[in-house]
Amino acid sequence: MAKDYYETLGVGKNASQDEIKRAYKELAKKYHPDLNKNKGAEDKFKEINEAYKVLGDEKSRTHYNQFGTADFSGFQGGGAGGFDFRGFGFEDFGDIFGEMFGVGGRKRTRRGADLRYDIEITLEDVAFGAEKEIRINKLEKCSKCNGLGGTEAITCPECQGTGMQRITRRTPFGMFSTTSTCSKCNGQGSAVKHQCKNCDGTGRVEKEKTIKIRIPSGVDEGTSLRITGEGEAGEKGAPAGDLYVVIHVKKHNIFERDEFDIHTTIPISFVQAVFGDEIEVPTLDGKARLKIPAGTQSNTMFRMKEHGIRSMRGHIGDEFVKVTIQVPAKLSKKQRELLEEYAKESKDEINLQKGFWSKLKEAFE
Ligand SMILES: [Zn+2]
Ligand SMILES: [Zn+2]
């Protein structure tokens, strides 16, 4: 079925490319399905795109004028010059909308790349949260041209601002045209008259940047913190990507983490265990005192409330201190004498062993 594309776009048969483009943009804005939720808007939008795809390109327009139809299907078999309109939709022109509305654009508003930075922090950082400074090399918006790549914006001369390039190839079956993103403007549709020397027209320059990062308390190994907009700058003023900071917690030399609690082991002498004592124990923020009651057995666990890690919600874990009783490996003469005296005086060992053997006997009976 023959369609009047001039009528669809509301322009005269002698309209210039600029007029056609303007009419198209006007209508496309009106019927873009992201903006116009009325029934039929989407179909109308497709029609407008179809019309513009033909009239917006000098070659296909001539073709259309000559045959009075855009129904090229009849030519495909004959190889006279097939344009394939199948699957034609917003995708092809999504780029233009990126520029026009800042929505749905794919190539036009190419966002900067996301970056990843791996950071090693201490358990103390985890416990209380921390502020870190990191330095990364990344593409930043060129300050000389404000990311635009130059001054005085002009319509891209290669694609006349459509952002699309039509490549026609001669094949044994006839001429074939394919449409792709304009390589000169990268689909932007615009160029600059005076290219920025600082960034060679790319709008971006590589720079080392120092970024402050706030690490919340209670983070886990492998947690990824997203820092919005600190990735690479986008092309030609497009939004920057994000920076993902991945947390790695260094192994602590005395503490082991169990979610928000921490565990440590402290040696005490057998005398301290026997008589009891008040000892100094390390915590994540310095030292604290812990009372060891008289008669403490080896491997007894003591709990120090709220000396652990603060969760993001403000809950504070505990510190668990396990004491191990150290047996002296070397004794002075005097110590040996005293202990021998003690052994004579004491039936402890014998009683202990008696208890053990009787238990074992019970188990076998
Ligand atoms: Zn620049
Ligand atoms: Zn171009």
mmCIF file with all atom_site columns, N, CA and C in Angstrom, residues 156-225:
data_model
loop_
_atom_site.group_PDB
_atom_site.id
_atom_site.type_symbol
_atom_site.label_atom_id
_atom_site.label_alt_id
_atom_site.label_comp_id
_atom_site.label_asym_id
_atom_site.label_entity_id
_atom_site.label_seq_id
_atom_site.pdbx_PDB_ins_code
_atom_site.Cartn_x
_atom_site.Cartn_y
_atom_site.Cartn_z
_atom_site.occupancy
_atom_site.B_iso_or_equiv
_atom_site.pdbx_formal_charge
_atom_site.auth_seq_id
_atom_site.auth_comp_id
_atom_site.auth_asym_id
_atom_site.auth_atom_id
_atom_site.pdbx_PDB_model_num
ATOM 1   N N  . CYS A 1 156 ? 26.360 17.369 12.315 1.00 0.00 ? 156 CYS A N  1
ATOM 2   C CA . CYS A 1 156 ? 27.414 16.511 11.768 1.00 0.00 ? 156 CYS A CA 1
ATOM 3   C C  . CYS A 1 156 ? 27.317 16.474 10.248 1.00 0.00 ? 156 CYS A C  1
ATOM 4   N N  . PRO A 1 157 ? 28.387 16.850 9.562  1.00 0.00 ? 157 PRO A N  1
ATOM 5   C CA . PRO A 1 157 ? 28.326 16.920 8.099  1.00 0.00 ? 157 PRO A CA 1
ATOM 6   C C  . PRO A 1 157 ? 28.242 15.540 7.447  1.00 0.00 ? 157 PRO A C  1
ATOM 7   N N  . GLU A 1 158 ? 28.647 14.552 8.170  1.00 0.00 ? 158 GLU A N  1
ATOM 8   C CA . GLU A 1 158 ? 28.675 13.197 7.607  1.00 0.00 ? 158 GLU A CA 1
ATOM 9   C C  . GLU A 1 158 ? 27.270 12.599 7.516  1.00 0.00 ? 158 GLU A C  1
ATOM 10  N N  . CYS A 1 159 ? 26.483 12.834 8.546  1.00 0.00 ? 159 CYS A N  1
ATOM 11  C CA . CYS A 1 159 ? 25.161 12.182 8.595  1.00 0.00 ? 159 CYS A CA 1
ATOM 12  C C  . CYS A 1 159 ? 24.028 13.209 8.613  1.00 0.00 ? 159 CYS A C  1
ATOM 13  N N  . GLN A 1 160 ? 24.337 14.456 8.412  1.00 0.00 ? 160 GLN A N  1
ATOM 14  C CA . GLN A 1 160 ? 23.357 15.536 8.428  1.00 0.00 ? 160 GLN A CA 1
ATOM 15  C C  . GLN A 1 160 ? 22.535 15.539 9.717  1.00 0.00 ? 160 GLN A C  1
ATOM 16  N N  . GLY A 1 161 ? 23.170 15.128 10.776 1.00 0.00 ? 161 GLY A N  1
ATOM 17  C CA . GLY A 1 161 ? 22.517 15.223 12.074 1.00 0.00 ? 161 GLY A CA 1
ATOM 18  C C  . GLY A 1 161 ? 21.637 14.049 12.453 1.00 0.00 ? 161 GLY A C  1
ATOM 19  N N  . THR A 1 162 ? 21.514 13.072 11.575 1.00 0.00 ? 162 THR A N  1
ATOM 20  C CA . THR A 1 162 ? 20.653 11.933 11.910 1.00 0.00 ? 162 THR A CA 1
ATOM 21  C C  . THR A 1 162 ? 21.356 10.972 12.849 1.00 0.00 ? 162 THR A C  1
ATOM 22  N N  . GLY A 1 163 ? 22.667 11.027 12.877 1.00 0.00 ? 163 GLY A N  1
ATOM 23  C CA . GLY A 1 163 ? 23.416 10.091 13.711 1.00 0.00 ? 163 GLY A CA 1
ATOM 24  C C  . GLY A 1 163 ? 23.539 8.725  13.052 1.00 0.00 ? 163 GLY A C  1
ATOM 25  N N  . MET A 1 164 ? 22.957 8.609  11.875 1.00 0.00 ? 164 MET A N  1
ATOM 26  C CA . MET A 1 164 ? 22.956 7.331  11.171 1.00 0.00 ? 164 MET A CA 1
ATOM 27  C C  . MET A 1 164 ? 23.734 7.452  9.874  1.00 0.00 ? 164 MET A C  1
ATOM 28  N N  . GLN A 1 165 ? 24.286 6.342  9.497  1.00 0.00 ? 165 GLN A N  1
ATOM 29  C CA . GLN A 1 165 ? 25.042 6.319  8.260  1.00 0.00 ? 165 GLN A CA 1
ATOM 30  C C  . GLN A 1 165 ? 24.471 5.202  7.412  1.00 0.00 ? 165 GLN A C  1
ATOM 31  N N  . ARG A 1 166 ? 24.313 5.487  6.141  1.00 0.00 ? 166 ARG A N  1
ATOM 32  C CA . ARG A 1 166 ? 23.792 4.450  5.269  1.00 0.00 ? 166 ARG A CA 1
ATOM 33  C C  . ARG A 1 166 ? 24.946 3.985  4.387  1.00 0.00 ? 166 ARG A C  1
ATOM 34  N N  . ILE A 1 167 ? 25.205 2.737  4.452  1.00 0.00 ? 167 ILE A N  1
ATOM 35  C CA . ILE A 1 167 ? 26.282 2.204  3.625  1.00 0.00 ? 167 ILE A CA 1
ATOM 36  C C  . ILE A 1 167 ? 25.643 1.353  2.530  1.00 0.00 ? 167 ILE A C  1
ATOM 37  N N  . THR A 1 168 ? 25.927 1.704  1.275  1.00 0.00 ? 168 THR A N  1
ATOM 38  C CA . THR A 1 168 ? 25.351 0.965  0.152  1.00 0.00 ? 168 THR A CA 1
ATOM 39  C C  . THR A 1 168 ? 26.433 0.094  -0.465 1.00 0.00 ? 168 THR A C  1
ATOM 40  N N  . ARG A 1 169 ? 26.096 -1.155 -0.590 1.00 0.00 ? 169 ARG A N  1
ATOM 41  C CA . ARG A 1 169 ? 27.053 -2.087 -1.170 1.00 0.00 ? 169 ARG A CA 1
ATOM 42  C C  . ARG A 1 169 ? 26.481 -2.681 -2.439 1.00 0.00 ? 169 ARG A C  1
ATOM 43  N N  . ARG A 1 170 ? 27.339 -2.841 -3.403 1.00 0.00 ? 170 ARG A N  1
ATOM 44  C CA . ARG A 1 170 ? 26.918 -3.475 -4.638 1.00 0.00 ? 170 ARG A CA 1
ATOM 45  C C  . ARG A 1 170 ? 27.208 -4.972 -4.498 1.00 0.00 ? 170 ARG A C  1
ATOM 46  N N  . THR A 1 171 ? 26.196 -5.782 -4.733 1.00 0.00 ? 171 THR A N  1
ATOM 47  C CA . THR A 1 171 ? 26.372 -7.232 -4.640 1.00 0.00 ? 171 THR A CA 1
ATOM 48  C C  . THR A 1 171 ? 25.825 -7.850 -5.929 1.00 0.00 ? 171 THR A C  1
ATOM 49  N N  . PRO A 1 172 ? 26.098 -9.093 -6.134 1.00 0.00 ? 172 PRO A N  1
ATOM 50  C CA . PRO A 1 172 ? 25.577 -9.731 -7.359 1.00 0.00 ? 172 PRO A CA 1
ATOM 51  C C  . PRO A 1 172 ? 24.054 -9.682 -7.430 1.00 0.00 ? 172 PRO A C  1
ATOM 52  N N  . PHE A 1 173 ? 23.407 -9.452 -6.288 1.00 0.00 ? 173 PHE A N  1
ATOM 53  C CA . PHE A 1 173 ? 21.943 -9.418 -6.280 1.00 0.00 ? 173 PHE A CA 1
ATOM 54  C C  . PHE A 1 173 ? 21.415 -8.000 -6.374 1.00 0.00 ? 173 PHE A C  1
ATOM 55  N N  . GLY A 1 174 ? 22.277 -7.072 -6.498 1.00 0.00 ? 174 GLY A N  1
ATOM 56  C CA . GLY A 1 174 ? 21.842 -5.690 -6.597 1.00 0.00 ? 174 GLY A CA 1
ATOM 57  C C  . GLY A 1 174 ? 22.483 -4.853 -5.510 1.00 0.00 ? 174 GLY A C  1
ATOM 58  N N  . MET A 1 175 ? 21.941 -3.671 -5.318 1.00 0.00 ? 175 MET A N  1
ATOM 59  C CA . MET A 1 175 ? 22.503 -2.758 -4.334 1.00 0.00 ? 175 MET A CA 1
ATOM 60  C C  . MET A 1 175 ? 21.825 -3.013 -2.994 1.00 0.00 ? 175 MET A C  1
ATOM 61  N N  . PHE A 1 176 ? 22.638 -3.069 -1.947 1.00 0.00 ? 176 PHE A N  1
ATOM 62  C CA . PHE A 1 176 ? 22.058 -3.245 -0.623 1.00 0.00 ? 176 PHE A CA 1
ATOM 63  C C  . PHE A 1 176 ? 22.512 -2.120 0.295  1.00 0.00 ? 176 PHE A C  1
ATOM 64  N N  . SER A 1 177 ? 21.550 -1.623 1.009  1.00 0.00 ? 177 SER A N  1
ATOM 65  C CA . SER A 1 177 ? 21.861 -0.545 1.936  1.00 0.00 ? 177 SER A CA 1
ATOM 66  C C  . SER A 1 177 ? 21.703 -1.029 3.369  1.00 0.00 ? 177 SER A C  1
ATOM 67  N N  . THR A 1 178 ? 22.641 -0.673 4.192  1.00 0.00 ? 178 THR A N  1
ATOM 68  C CA . THR A 1 178 ? 22.476 -0.944 5.615  1.00 0.00 ? 178 THR A CA 1
ATOM 69  C C  . THR A 1 178 ? 22.682 0.362  6.367  1.00 0.00 ? 178 THR A C  1
ATOM 70  N N  . THR A 1 179 ? 22.007 0.458  7.482  1.00 0.00 ? 179 THR A N  1
ATOM 71  C CA . THR A 1 179 ? 22.109 1.666  8.280  1.00 0.00 ? 179 THR A CA 1
ATOM 72  C C  . THR A 1 179 ? 22.881 1.347  9.544  1.00 0.00 ? 179 THR A C  1
ATOM 73  N N  . SER A 1 180 ? 23.788 2.225  9.869  1.00 0.00 ? 180 SER A N  1
ATOM 74  C CA . SER A 1 180 ? 24.514 2.033  11.128 1.00 0.00 ? 180 SER A CA 1
ATOM 75  C C  . SER A 1 180 ? 24.765 3.392  11.767 1.00 0.00 ? 180 SER A C  1
ATOM 76  N N  . THR A 1 181 ? 25.278 3.359  12.970 1.00 0.00 ? 181 THR A N  1
ATOM 77  C CA . THR A 1 181 ? 25.576 4.599  13.683 1.00 0.00 ? 181 THR A CA 1
ATOM 78  C C  . THR A 1 181 ? 26.681 5.354  12.926 1.00 0.00 ? 181 THR A C  1
ATOM 79  N N  . CYS A 1 182 ? 26.485 6.646  12.819 1.00 0.00 ? 182 CYS A N  1
ATOM 80  C CA . CYS A 1 182 ? 27.470 7.467  12.102 1.00 0.00 ? 182 CYS A CA 1
ATOM 81  C C  . CYS A 1 182 ? 28.826 7.376  12.810 1.00 0.00 ? 182 CYS A C  1
ATOM 82  N N  . SER A 1 183 ? 29.826 7.026  12.057 1.00 0.00 ? 183 SER A N  1
ATOM 83  C CA . SER A 1 183 ? 31.141 6.825  12.679 1.00 0.00 ? 183 SER A CA 1
ATOM 84  C C  . SER A 1 183 ? 31.840 8.137  13.001 1.00 0.00 ? 183 SER A C  1
ATOM 85  N N  . LYS A 1 184 ? 31.453 9.170  12.281 1.00 0.00 ? 184 LYS A N  1
ATOM 86  C CA . LYS A 1 184 ? 32.113 10.450 12.505 1.00 0.00 ? 184 LYS A CA 1
ATOM 87  C C  . LYS A 1 184 ? 31.678 11.085 13.824 1.00 0.00 ? 184 LYS A C  1
ATOM 88  N N  . CYS A 1 185 ? 30.377 11.051 14.069 1.00 0.00 ? 185 CYS A N  1
ATOM 89  C CA . CYS A 1 185 ? 29.872 11.713 15.280 1.00 0.00 ? 185 CYS A CA 1
ATOM 90  C C  . CYS A 1 185 ? 29.470 10.696 16.337 1.00 0.00 ? 185 CYS A C  1
ATOM 91  N N  . ASN A 1 186 ? 29.700 9.406  16.038 1.00 0.00 ? 186 ASN A N  1
ATOM 92  C CA . ASN A 1 186 ? 29.351 8.371  17.000 1.00 0.00 ? 186 ASN A CA 1
ATOM 93  C C  . ASN A 1 186 ? 27.866 8.371  17.326 1.00 0.00 ? 186 ASN A C  1
ATOM 94  N N  . GLY A 1 187 ? 27.058 8.757  16.345 1.00 0.00 ? 187 GLY A N  1
ATOM 95  C CA . GLY A 1 187 ? 25.615 8.765  16.540 1.00 0.00 ? 187 GLY A CA 1
ATOM 96  C C  . GLY A 1 187 ? 25.089 10.010 17.226 1.00 0.00 ? 187 GLY A C  1
ATOM 97  N N  . GLN A 1 188 ? 25.981 10.923 17.522 1.00 0.00 ? 188 GLN A N  1
ATOM 98  C CA . GLN A 1 188 ? 25.565 12.148 18.219 1.00 0.00 ? 188 GLN A CA 1
ATOM 99  C C  . GLN A 1 188 ? 24.749 13.065 17.315 1.00 0.00 ? 188 GLN A C  1
ATOM 100 N N  . GLY A 1 189 ? 25.054 13.058 16.033 1.00 0.00 ? 189 GLY A N  1
ATOM 101 C CA . GLY A 1 189 ? 24.344 13.934 15.091 1.00 0.00 ? 189 GLY A CA 1
ATOM 102 C C  . GLY A 1 189 ? 24.912 15.326 15.064 1.00 0.00 ? 189 GLY A C  1
ATOM 103 N N  . SER A 1 190 ? 25.793 15.590 16.030 1.00 0.00 ? 190 SER A N  1
ATOM 104 C CA . SER A 1 190 ? 26.359 16.933 16.051 1.00 0.00 ? 190 SER A CA 1
ATOM 105 C C  . SER A 1 190 ? 27.883 16.851 16.075 1.00 0.00 ? 190 SER A C  1
ATOM 106 N N  . ALA A 1 191 ? 28.486 17.901 15.683 1.00 0.00 ? 191 ALA A N  1
ATOM 107 C CA . ALA A 1 191 ? 29.937 17.989 15.695 1.00 0.00 ? 191 ALA A CA 1
ATOM 108 C C  . ALA A 1 191 ? 30.293 19.385 16.215 1.00 0.00 ? 191 ALA A C  1
ATOM 109 N N  . VAL A 1 192 ? 31.574 19.638 16.343 1.00 0.00 ? 192 VAL A N  1
ATOM 110 C CA . VAL A 1 192 ? 31.968 20.983 16.759 1.00 0.00 ? 192 VAL A CA 1
ATOM 111 C C  . VAL A 1 192 ? 32.845 21.615 15.681 1.00 0.00 ? 192 VAL A C  1
ATOM 112 N N  . LYS A 1 193 ? 32.730 22.919 15.599 1.00 0.00 ? 193 LYS A N  1
ATOM 113 C CA . LYS A 1 193 ? 33.500 23.634 14.589 1.00 0.00 ? 193 LYS A CA 1
ATOM 114 C C  . LYS A 1 193 ? 34.969 23.699 14.996 1.00 0.00 ? 193 LYS A C  1
ATOM 115 N N  . HIS A 1 194 ? 35.182 24.020 16.277 1.00 0.00 ? 194 HIS A N  1
ATOM 116 C CA . HIS A 1 194 ? 36.562 24.119 16.763 1.00 0.00 ? 194 HIS A CA 1
ATOM 117 C C  . HIS A 1 194 ? 36.808 23.021 17.784 1.00 0.00 ? 194 HIS A C  1
ATOM 118 N N  . GLN A 1 195 ? 37.582 22.045 17.387 1.00 0.00 ? 195 GLN A N  1
ATOM 119 C CA . GLN A 1 195 ? 37.827 20.917 18.274 1.00 0.00 ? 195 GLN A CA 1
ATOM 120 C C  . GLN A 1 195 ? 38.724 21.321 19.447 1.00 0.00 ? 195 GLN A C  1
ATOM 121 N N  . CYS A 1 196 ? 38.361 20.827 20.615 1.00 0.00 ? 196 CYS A N  1
ATOM 122 C CA . CYS A 1 196 ? 39.137 21.122 21.819 1.00 0.00 ? 196 CYS A CA 1
ATOM 123 C C  . CYS A 1 196 ? 40.481 20.393 21.748 1.00 0.00 ? 196 CYS A C  1
ATOM 124 N N  . LYS A 1 197 ? 41.548 21.138 21.969 1.00 0.00 ? 197 LYS A N  1
ATOM 125 C CA . LYS A 1 197 ? 42.885 20.543 21.851 1.00 0.00 ? 197 LYS A CA 1
ATOM 126 C C  . LYS A 1 197 ? 43.239 19.746 23.106 1.00 0.00 ? 197 LYS A C  1
ATOM 127 N N  . ASN A 1 198 ? 42.643 20.171 24.202 1.00 0.00 ? 198 ASN A N  1
ATOM 128 C CA . ASN A 1 198 ? 42.948 19.522 25.477 1.00 0.00 ? 198 ASN A CA 1
ATOM 129 C C  . ASN A 1 198 ? 42.522 18.057 25.507 1.00 0.00 ? 198 ASN A C  1
ATOM 130 N N  . CYS A 1 199 ? 41.409 17.756 24.842 1.00 0.00 ? 199 CYS A N  1
ATOM 131 C CA . CYS A 1 199 ? 40.876 16.386 24.882 1.00 0.00 ? 199 CYS A CA 1
ATOM 132 C C  . CYS A 1 199 ? 40.753 15.779 23.494 1.00 0.00 ? 199 CYS A C  1
ATOM 133 N N  . ASP A 1 200 ? 41.312 16.432 22.509 1.00 0.00 ? 200 ASP A N  1
ATOM 134 C CA . ASP A 1 200 ? 41.209 15.973 21.116 1.00 0.00 ? 200 ASP A CA 1
ATOM 135 C C  . ASP A 1 200 ? 39.761 15.749 20.692 1.00 0.00 ? 200 ASP A C  1
ATOM 136 N N  . GLY A 1 201 ? 38.894 16.549 21.237 1.00 0.00 ? 201 GLY A N  1
ATOM 137 C CA . GLY A 1 201 ? 37.491 16.474 20.816 1.00 0.00 ? 201 GLY A CA 1
ATOM 138 C C  . GLY A 1 201 ? 36.678 15.374 21.471 1.00 0.00 ? 201 GLY A C  1
ATOM 139 N N  . THR A 1 202 ? 37.309 14.626 22.352 1.00 0.00 ? 202 THR A N  1
ATOM 140 C CA . THR A 1 202 ? 36.568 13.520 22.971 1.00 0.00 ? 202 THR A CA 1
ATOM 141 C C  . THR A 1 202 ? 35.724 13.985 24.157 1.00 0.00 ? 202 THR A C  1
ATOM 142 N N  . GLY A 1 203 ? 36.058 15.147 24.689 1.00 0.00 ? 203 GLY A N  1
ATOM 143 C CA . GLY A 1 203 ? 35.315 15.669 25.838 1.00 0.00 ? 203 GLY A CA 1
ATOM 144 C C  . GLY A 1 203 ? 35.767 15.066 27.166 1.00 0.00 ? 203 GLY A C  1
ATOM 145 N N  . ARG A 1 204 ? 36.762 14.184 27.076 1.00 0.00 ? 204 ARG A N  1
ATOM 146 C CA . ARG A 1 204 ? 37.221 13.527 28.307 1.00 0.00 ? 204 ARG A CA 1
ATOM 147 C C  . ARG A 1 204 ? 38.747 13.471 28.347 1.00 0.00 ? 204 ARG A C  1
ATOM 148 N N  . VAL A 1 205 ? 39.280 13.561 29.527 1.00 0.00 ? 205 VAL A N  1
ATOM 149 C CA . VAL A 1 205 ? 40.725 13.435 29.689 1.00 0.00 ? 205 VAL A CA 1
ATOM 150 C C  . VAL A 1 205 ? 41.011 12.507 30.862 1.00 0.00 ? 205 VAL A C  1
ATOM 151 N N  . GLU A 1 206 ? 42.120 11.786 30.745 1.00 0.00 ? 206 GLU A N  1
ATOM 152 C CA . GLU A 1 206 ? 42.467 10.891 31.843 1.00 0.00 ? 206 GLU A CA 1
ATOM 153 C C  . GLU A 1 206 ? 43.135 11.684 32.949 1.00 0.00 ? 206 GLU A C  1
ATOM 154 N N  . LYS A 1 207 ? 42.673 11.427 34.161 1.00 0.00 ? 207 LYS A N  1
ATOM 155 C CA . LYS A 1 207 ? 43.175 12.187 35.300 1.00 0.00 ? 207 LYS A CA 1
ATOM 156 C C  . LYS A 1 207 ? 43.235 11.290 36.518 1.00 0.00 ? 207 LYS A C  1
ATOM 157 N N  . GLU A 1 208 ? 44.133 11.677 37.414 1.00 0.00 ? 208 GLU A N  1
ATOM 158 C CA . GLU A 1 208 ? 44.146 10.980 38.689 1.00 0.00 ? 208 GLU A CA 1
ATOM 159 C C  . GLU A 1 208 ? 43.237 11.755 39.620 1.00 0.00 ? 208 GLU A C  1
ATOM 160 N N  . LYS A 1 209 ? 42.330 11.043 40.232 1.00 0.00 ? 209 LYS A N  1
ATOM 161 C CA . LYS A 1 209 ? 41.411 11.741 41.116 1.00 0.00 ? 209 LYS A CA 1
ATOM 162 C C  . LYS A 1 209 ? 41.421 11.125 42.509 1.00 0.00 ? 209 LYS A C  1
ATOM 163 N N  . THR A 1 210 ? 41.361 11.978 43.490 1.00 0.00 ? 210 THR A N  1
ATOM 164 C CA . THR A 1 210 ? 41.282 11.516 44.881 1.00 0.00 ? 210 THR A CA 1
ATOM 165 C C  . THR A 1 210 ? 39.823 11.563 45.296 1.00 0.00 ? 210 THR A C  1
ATOM 166 N N  . ILE A 1 211 ? 39.355 10.448 45.786 1.00 0.00 ? 211 ILE A N  1
ATOM 167 C CA . ILE A 1 211 ? 37.946 10.370 46.167 1.00 0.00 ? 211 ILE A CA 1
ATOM 168 C C  . ILE A 1 211 ? 37.847 9.949  47.622 1.00 0.00 ? 211 ILE A C  1
ATOM 169 N N  . LYS A 1 212 ? 37.020 10.660 48.357 1.00 0.00 ? 212 LYS A N  1
ATOM 170 C CA . LYS A 1 212 ? 36.795 10.325 49.770 1.00 0.00 ? 212 LYS A CA 1
ATOM 171 C C  . LYS A 1 212 ? 35.682 9.299  49.845 1.00 0.00 ? 212 LYS A C  1
ATOM 172 N N  . ILE A 1 213 ? 35.932 8.263  50.628 1.00 0.00 ? 213 ILE A N  1
ATOM 173 C CA . ILE A 1 213 ? 34.934 7.215  50.754 1.00 0.00 ? 213 ILE A CA 1
ATOM 174 C C  . ILE A 1 213 ? 34.586 7.012  52.211 1.00 0.00 ? 213 ILE A C  1
ATOM 175 N N  . ARG A 1 214 ? 33.319 6.965  52.446 1.00 0.00 ? 214 ARG A N  1
ATOM 176 C CA . ARG A 1 214 ? 32.854 6.733  53.816 1.00 0.00 ? 214 ARG A CA 1
ATOM 177 C C  . ARG A 1 214 ? 32.511 5.249  53.923 1.00 0.00 ? 214 ARG A C  1
ATOM 178 N N  . ILE A 1 215 ? 33.223 4.553  54.771 1.00 0.00 ? 215 ILE A N  1
ATOM 179 C CA . ILE A 1 215 ? 32.940 3.132  54.946 1.00 0.00 ? 215 ILE A CA 1
ATOM 180 C C  . ILE A 1 215 ? 32.090 2.954  56.193 1.00 0.00 ? 215 ILE A C  1
ATOM 181 N N  . PRO A 1 216 ? 30.879 2.455  56.023 1.00 0.00 ? 216 PRO A N  1
ATOM 182 C CA . PRO A 1 216 ? 30.013 2.315  57.201 1.00 0.00 ? 216 PRO A CA 1
ATOM 183 C C  . PRO A 1 216 ? 30.500 1.188  58.100 1.00 0.00 ? 216 PRO A C  1
ATOM 184 N N  . SER A 1 217 ? 30.241 1.315  59.386 1.00 0.00 ? 217 SER A N  1
ATOM 185 C CA . SER A 1 217 ? 30.651 0.261  60.312 1.00 0.00 ? 217 SER A CA 1
ATOM 186 C C  . SER A 1 217 ? 29.839 -0.999 60.030 1.00 0.00 ? 217 SER A C  1
ATOM 187 N N  . GLY A 1 218 ? 30.429 -2.128 60.349 1.00 0.00 ? 218 GLY A N  1
ATOM 188 C CA . GLY A 1 218 ? 29.718 -3.399 60.210 1.00 0.00 ? 218 GLY A CA 1
ATOM 189 C C  . GLY A 1 218 ? 29.749 -4.005 58.822 1.00 0.00 ? 218 GLY A C  1
ATOM 190 N N  . VAL A 1 219 ? 30.530 -3.423 57.888 1.00 0.00 ? 219 VAL A N  1
ATOM 191 C CA . VAL A 1 219 ? 30.552 -3.979 56.534 1.00 0.00 ? 219 VAL A CA 1
ATOM 192 C C  . VAL A 1 219 ? 31.179 -5.368 56.531 1.00 0.00 ? 219 VAL A C  1
ATOM 193 N N  . ASP A 1 220 ? 30.778 -6.116 55.525 1.00 0.00 ? 220 ASP A N  1
ATOM 194 C CA . ASP A 1 220 ? 31.295 -7.478 55.393 1.00 0.00 ? 220 ASP A CA 1
ATOM 195 C C  . ASP A 1 220 ? 32.350 -7.533 54.302 1.00 0.00 ? 220 ASP A C  1
ATOM 196 N N  . GLU A 1 221 ? 33.149 -8.567 54.385 1.00 0.00 ? 221 GLU A N  1
ATOM 197 C CA . GLU A 1 221 ? 34.086 -8.883 53.311 1.00 0.00 ? 221 GLU A CA 1
ATOM 198 C C  . GLU A 1 221 ? 33.282 -9.023 52.012 1.00 0.00 ? 221 GLU A C  1
ATOM 199 N N  . GLY A 1 222 ? 33.765 -8.392 50.971 1.00 0.00 ? 222 GLY A N  1
ATOM 200 C CA . GLY A 1 222 ? 33.099 -8.518 49.669 1.00 0.00 ? 222 GLY A CA 1
ATOM 201 C C  . GLY A 1 222 ? 31.988 -7.509 49.431 1.00 0.00 ? 222 GLY A C  1
ATOM 202 N N  . THR A 1 223 ? 31.641 -6.721 50.448 1.00 0.00 ? 223 THR A N  1
ATOM 203 C CA . THR A 1 223 ? 30.603 -5.705 50.275 1.00 0.00 ? 223 THR A CA 1
ATOM 204 C C  . THR A 1 223 ? 31.049 -4.718 49.204 1.00 0.00 ? 223 THR A C  1
ATOM 205 N N  . SER A 1 224 ? 30.116 -4.321 48.378 1.00 0.00 ? 224 SER A N  1
ATOM 206 C CA . SER A 1 224 ? 30.434 -3.385 47.318 1.00 0.00 ? 224 SER A CA 1
ATOM 207 C C  . SER A 1 224 ? 29.696 -2.071 47.577 1.00 0.00 ? 224 SER A C  1
ATOM 208 N N  . LEU A 1 225 ? 30.463 -1.001 47.712 1.00 0.00 ? 225 LEU A N  1
ATOM 209 C CA . LEU A 1 225 ? 29.853 0.305  47.958 1.00 0.00 ? 225 LEU A CA 1
ATOM 210 C C  . LEU A 1 225 ? 29.755 1.047  46.629 1.00 0.00 ? 225 LEU A C  1
#
